Short mmCIF file of C-alpha atoms in Angstrom, two decimals:
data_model
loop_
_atom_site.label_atom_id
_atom_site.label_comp_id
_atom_site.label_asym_id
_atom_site.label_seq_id
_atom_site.Cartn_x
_atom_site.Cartn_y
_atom_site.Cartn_z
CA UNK Q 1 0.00 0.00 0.00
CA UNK Q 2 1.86 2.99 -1.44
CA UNK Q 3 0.87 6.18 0.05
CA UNK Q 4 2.21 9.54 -1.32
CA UNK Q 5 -0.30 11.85 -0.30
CA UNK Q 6 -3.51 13.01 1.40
CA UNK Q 7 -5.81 11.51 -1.03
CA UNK Q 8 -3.87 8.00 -0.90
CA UNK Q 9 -4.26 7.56 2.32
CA UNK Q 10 -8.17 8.55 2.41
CA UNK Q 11 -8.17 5.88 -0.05
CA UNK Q 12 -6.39 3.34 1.70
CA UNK Q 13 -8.05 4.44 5.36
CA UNK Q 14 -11.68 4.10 3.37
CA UNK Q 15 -10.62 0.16 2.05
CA UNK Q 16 -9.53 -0.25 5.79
CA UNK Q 17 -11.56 0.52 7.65
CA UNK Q 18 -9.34 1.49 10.35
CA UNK Q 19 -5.79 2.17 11.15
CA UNK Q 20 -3.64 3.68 14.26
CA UNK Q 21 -2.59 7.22 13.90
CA UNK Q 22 0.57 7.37 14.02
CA UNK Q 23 3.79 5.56 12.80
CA UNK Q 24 3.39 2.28 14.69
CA UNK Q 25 1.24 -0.43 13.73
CA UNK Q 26 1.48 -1.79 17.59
CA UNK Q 27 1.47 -5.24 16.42
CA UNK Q 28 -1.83 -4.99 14.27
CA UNK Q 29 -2.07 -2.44 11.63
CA UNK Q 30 -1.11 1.15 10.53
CA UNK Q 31 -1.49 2.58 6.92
CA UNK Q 32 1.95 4.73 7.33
CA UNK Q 33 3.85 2.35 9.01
CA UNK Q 34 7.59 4.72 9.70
CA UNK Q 35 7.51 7.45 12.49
CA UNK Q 36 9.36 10.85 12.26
CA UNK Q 37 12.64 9.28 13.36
CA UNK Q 38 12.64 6.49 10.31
CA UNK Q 39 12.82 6.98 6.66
CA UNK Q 40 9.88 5.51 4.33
CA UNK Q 41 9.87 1.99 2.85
CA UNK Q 42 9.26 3.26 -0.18
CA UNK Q 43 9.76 6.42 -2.58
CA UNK Q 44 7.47 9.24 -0.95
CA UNK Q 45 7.56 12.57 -0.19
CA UNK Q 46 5.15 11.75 2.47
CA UNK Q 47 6.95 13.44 5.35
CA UNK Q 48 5.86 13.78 9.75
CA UNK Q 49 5.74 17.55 10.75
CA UNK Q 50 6.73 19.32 7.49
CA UNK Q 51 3.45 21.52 7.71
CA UNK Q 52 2.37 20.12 4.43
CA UNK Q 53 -1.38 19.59 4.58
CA UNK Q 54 -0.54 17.17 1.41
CA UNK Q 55 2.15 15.12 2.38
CA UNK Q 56 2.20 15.39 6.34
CA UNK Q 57 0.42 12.68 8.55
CA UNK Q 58 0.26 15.11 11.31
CA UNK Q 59 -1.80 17.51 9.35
CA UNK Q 60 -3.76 14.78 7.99
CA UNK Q 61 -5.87 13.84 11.61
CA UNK Q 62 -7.46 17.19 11.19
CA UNK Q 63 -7.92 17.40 7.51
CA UNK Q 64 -10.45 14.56 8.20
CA UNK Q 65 -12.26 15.71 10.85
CA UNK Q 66 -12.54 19.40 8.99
CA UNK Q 67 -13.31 17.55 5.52
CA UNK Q 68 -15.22 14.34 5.68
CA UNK Q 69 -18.11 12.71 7.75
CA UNK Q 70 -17.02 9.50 7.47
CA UNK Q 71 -13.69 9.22 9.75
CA UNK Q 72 -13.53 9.74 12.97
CA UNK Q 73 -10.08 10.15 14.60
CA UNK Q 74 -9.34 9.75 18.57
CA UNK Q 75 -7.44 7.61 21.30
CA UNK Q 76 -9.03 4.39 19.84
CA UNK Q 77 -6.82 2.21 20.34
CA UNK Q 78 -3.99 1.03 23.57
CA UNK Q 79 -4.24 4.48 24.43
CA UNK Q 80 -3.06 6.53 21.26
CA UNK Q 81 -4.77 7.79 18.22
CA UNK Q 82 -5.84 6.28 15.42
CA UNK Q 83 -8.98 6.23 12.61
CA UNK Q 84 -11.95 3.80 12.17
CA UNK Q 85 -14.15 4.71 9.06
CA UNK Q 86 -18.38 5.26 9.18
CA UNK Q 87 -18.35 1.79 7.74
CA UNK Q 88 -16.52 0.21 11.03
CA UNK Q 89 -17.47 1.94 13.47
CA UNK Q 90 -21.39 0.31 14.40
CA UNK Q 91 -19.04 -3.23 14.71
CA UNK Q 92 -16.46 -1.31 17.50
CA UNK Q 93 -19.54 0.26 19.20
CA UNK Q 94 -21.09 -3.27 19.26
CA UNK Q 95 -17.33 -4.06 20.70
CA UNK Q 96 -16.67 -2.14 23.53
CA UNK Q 97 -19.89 -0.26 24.57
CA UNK Q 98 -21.81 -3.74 23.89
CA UNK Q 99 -24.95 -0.82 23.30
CA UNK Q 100 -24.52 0.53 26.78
CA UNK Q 101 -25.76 4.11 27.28
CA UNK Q 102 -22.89 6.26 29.53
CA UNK Q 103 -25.39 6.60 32.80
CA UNK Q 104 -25.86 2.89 32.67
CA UNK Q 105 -22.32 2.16 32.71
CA UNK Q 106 -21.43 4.93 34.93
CA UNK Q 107 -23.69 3.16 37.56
CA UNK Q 108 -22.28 -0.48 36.24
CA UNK Q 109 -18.76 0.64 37.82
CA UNK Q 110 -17.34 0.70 34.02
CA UNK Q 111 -17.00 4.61 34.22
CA UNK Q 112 -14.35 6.75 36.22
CA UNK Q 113 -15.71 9.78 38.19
CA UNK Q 114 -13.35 11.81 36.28
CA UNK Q 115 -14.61 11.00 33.05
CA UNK Q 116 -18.00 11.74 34.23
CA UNK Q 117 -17.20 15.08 35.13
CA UNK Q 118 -16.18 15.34 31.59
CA UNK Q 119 -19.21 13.52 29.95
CA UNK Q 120 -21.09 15.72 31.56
CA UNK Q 121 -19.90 19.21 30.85
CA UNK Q 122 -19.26 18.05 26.85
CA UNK Q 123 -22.62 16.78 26.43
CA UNK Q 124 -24.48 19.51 27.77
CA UNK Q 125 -22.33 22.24 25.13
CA UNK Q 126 -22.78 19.68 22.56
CA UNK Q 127 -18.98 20.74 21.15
CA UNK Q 128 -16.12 21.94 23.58
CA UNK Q 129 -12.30 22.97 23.00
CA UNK Q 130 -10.05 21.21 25.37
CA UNK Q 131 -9.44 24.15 27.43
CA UNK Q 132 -12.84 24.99 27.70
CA UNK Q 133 -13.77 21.55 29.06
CA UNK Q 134 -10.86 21.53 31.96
CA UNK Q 135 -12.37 24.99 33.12
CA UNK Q 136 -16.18 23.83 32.92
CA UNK Q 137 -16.10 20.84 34.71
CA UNK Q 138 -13.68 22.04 37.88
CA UNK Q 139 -9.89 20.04 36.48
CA UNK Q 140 -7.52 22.55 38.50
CA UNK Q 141 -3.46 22.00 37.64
CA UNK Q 142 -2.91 19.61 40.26
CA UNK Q 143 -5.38 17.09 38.45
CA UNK Q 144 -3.85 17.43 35.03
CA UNK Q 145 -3.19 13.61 35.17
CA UNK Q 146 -6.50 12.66 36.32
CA UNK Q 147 -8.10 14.84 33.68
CA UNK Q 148 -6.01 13.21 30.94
CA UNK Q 149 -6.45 9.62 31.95
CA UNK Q 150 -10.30 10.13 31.96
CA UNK Q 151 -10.21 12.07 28.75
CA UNK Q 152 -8.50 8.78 26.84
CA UNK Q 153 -10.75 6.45 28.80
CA UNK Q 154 -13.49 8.25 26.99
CA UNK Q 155 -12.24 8.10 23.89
CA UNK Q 156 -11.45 4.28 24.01
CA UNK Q 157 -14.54 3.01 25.12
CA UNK Q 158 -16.19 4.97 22.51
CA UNK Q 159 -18.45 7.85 24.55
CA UNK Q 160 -16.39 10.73 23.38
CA UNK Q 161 -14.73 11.71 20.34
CA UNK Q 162 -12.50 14.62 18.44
CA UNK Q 163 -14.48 16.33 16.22
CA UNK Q 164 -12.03 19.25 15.31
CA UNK Q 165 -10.15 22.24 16.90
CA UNK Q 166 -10.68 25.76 17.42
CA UNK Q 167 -8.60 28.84 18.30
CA UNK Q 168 -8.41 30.49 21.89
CA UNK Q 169 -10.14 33.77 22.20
CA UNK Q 170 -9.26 36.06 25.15
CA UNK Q 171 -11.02 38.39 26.99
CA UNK Q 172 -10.30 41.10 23.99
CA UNK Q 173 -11.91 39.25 21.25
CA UNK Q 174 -8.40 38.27 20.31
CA UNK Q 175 -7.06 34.97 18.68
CA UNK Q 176 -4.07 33.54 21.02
CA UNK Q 177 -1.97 30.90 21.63
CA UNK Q 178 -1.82 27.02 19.64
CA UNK Q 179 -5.41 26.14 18.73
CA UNK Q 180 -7.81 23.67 20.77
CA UNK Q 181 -8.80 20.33 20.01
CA UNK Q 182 -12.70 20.08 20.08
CA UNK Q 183 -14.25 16.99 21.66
CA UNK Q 184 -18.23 16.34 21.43
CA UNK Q 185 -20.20 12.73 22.23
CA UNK Q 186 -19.74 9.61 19.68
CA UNK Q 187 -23.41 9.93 19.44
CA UNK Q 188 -23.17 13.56 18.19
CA UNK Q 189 -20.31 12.85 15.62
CA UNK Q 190 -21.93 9.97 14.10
CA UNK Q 191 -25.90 10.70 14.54
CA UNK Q 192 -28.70 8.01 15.20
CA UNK Q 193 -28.58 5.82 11.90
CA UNK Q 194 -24.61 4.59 13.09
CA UNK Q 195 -26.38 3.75 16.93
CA UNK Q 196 -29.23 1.73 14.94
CA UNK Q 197 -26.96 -0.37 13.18
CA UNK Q 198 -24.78 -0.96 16.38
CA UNK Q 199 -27.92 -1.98 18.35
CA UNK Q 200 -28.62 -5.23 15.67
CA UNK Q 201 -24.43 -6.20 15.97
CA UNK Q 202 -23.94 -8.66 18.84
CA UNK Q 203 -20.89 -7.76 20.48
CA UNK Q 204 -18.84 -11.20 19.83
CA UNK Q 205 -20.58 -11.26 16.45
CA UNK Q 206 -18.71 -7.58 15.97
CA UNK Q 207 -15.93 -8.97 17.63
CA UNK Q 208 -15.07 -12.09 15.04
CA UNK Q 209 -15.85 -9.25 12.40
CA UNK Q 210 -13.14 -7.06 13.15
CA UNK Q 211 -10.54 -9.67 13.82
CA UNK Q 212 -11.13 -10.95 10.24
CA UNK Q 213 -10.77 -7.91 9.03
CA UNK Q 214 -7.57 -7.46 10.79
CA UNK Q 215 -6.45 -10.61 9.27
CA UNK Q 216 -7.01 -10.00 6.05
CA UNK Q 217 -4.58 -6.16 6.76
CA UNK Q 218 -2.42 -7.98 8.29
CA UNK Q 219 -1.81 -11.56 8.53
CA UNK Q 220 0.76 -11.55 11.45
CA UNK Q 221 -1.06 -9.63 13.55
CA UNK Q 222 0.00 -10.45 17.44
CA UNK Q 223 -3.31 -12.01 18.36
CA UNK Q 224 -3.24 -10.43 22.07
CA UNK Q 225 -2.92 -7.36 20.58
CA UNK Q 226 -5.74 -7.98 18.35
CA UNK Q 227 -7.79 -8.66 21.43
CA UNK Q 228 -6.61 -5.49 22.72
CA UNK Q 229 -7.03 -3.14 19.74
CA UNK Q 230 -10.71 -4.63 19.45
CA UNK Q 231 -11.86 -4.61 23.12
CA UNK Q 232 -9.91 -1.44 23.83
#
């Protein structure tokens, strides 16, 4: 799979299905498979952290949240980014939320209190920045861990996503600073159709599903890994 720009990988992301964000495949499966420290496999200019909204994976995670409806990008998978397509993700919903609603497995045990305060304050806005949401739901500097751990939990088990960024404003009006990633609910992101389809998937049928398709990417895929990168 030879991948020398923006619309290549689109391509090979859509015939995926899914694919971790960055330059590792982590034992199962990555479309750019070389990080910023290694030199491509093949003859690219596909280049990490040029700038290049073309031929730069690190542009490319927003590019699809600002451009298309049909990838989602987030902390999937062991805890680090990566995509899964409008056509996958009703089998990884199946998966890992096994069509659980967040208050039912908040009160199941399955949900931290720290990613509740977070649930919370992003589904009543609908869309938040990153800053906005540490400010909104009470994270002071001395729980900068505990608001990060909760923030991945929610993206890997599928109640939150990224859904785009946005630049600081300050008390002037002004535009400041690096801009914010915007987080909203999976539901939100994806609308009711996707949560229909998820609710007729049985979760090991969804399971056996994915794992197939992983085979089929990539045939010596770690199977514990597999597990992993399924389950979450």
């Amino acid at each position: 799979m030879i991948i020398k720009n923006y619309n290549d990988f689109v391509s090979a992301l859509l015939e995926a299905g899914f694919s971790m964000g960055g330059g590792n495949s982590e034992g199962v499966f990555s479309i750019i498979t070389w990080n910023w420290e290694e030199q491509p496999p093949y003859d690219t200019p596909v280049c990490w952290h040029t700038g290049d909204p073309e031929t730069d994976p690190w542009e490319w995670r927003m590019r699809v949240l600002d451009e298309r409806d049909d990838i989602a990008y987030g902390k999937f998978f062991f805890k680090k980014s990566g995509y899964i397509t409008k056509q996958w993700i009703p089998y990884f919903l199946a998966a890992r939320r096994d069509n659980t609603l967040f208050e039912e497995a908040y009160e199941e045990g399955l949900i931290s209190n720290y990613a509740k305060r977070i649930y919370n304050v992003v589904a009543g806005h609908e869309v938040l920045p990153l800053h906005e949401i540490k400010q909104l739901a009470g994270f002071g500097k001395e729980e900068k861990s505990q608001f990060d751990r909760a923030l991945t939990e929610l993206q890997m088990k599928l109640y939150l996503t990224m859904c785009g960024r946005q630049q600081k404003i300050s008390s002037k009006g002004e535009e400041y600073g690096w801009s914010s990633t915007v987080f909203c609910t999976t539901e939100r992101y994806w609308g009711e159709e996707i949560f229909r389809e998820s609710e007729k998937i049985e979760k090991a049928e969804a399971i056996e599903k994915i794992a197939k398709q992983i085979d089929a990417l990539n045939q010596e895929a770690d199977q514990k890994k597999m597990m992993r990168f399924i389950k979450g």
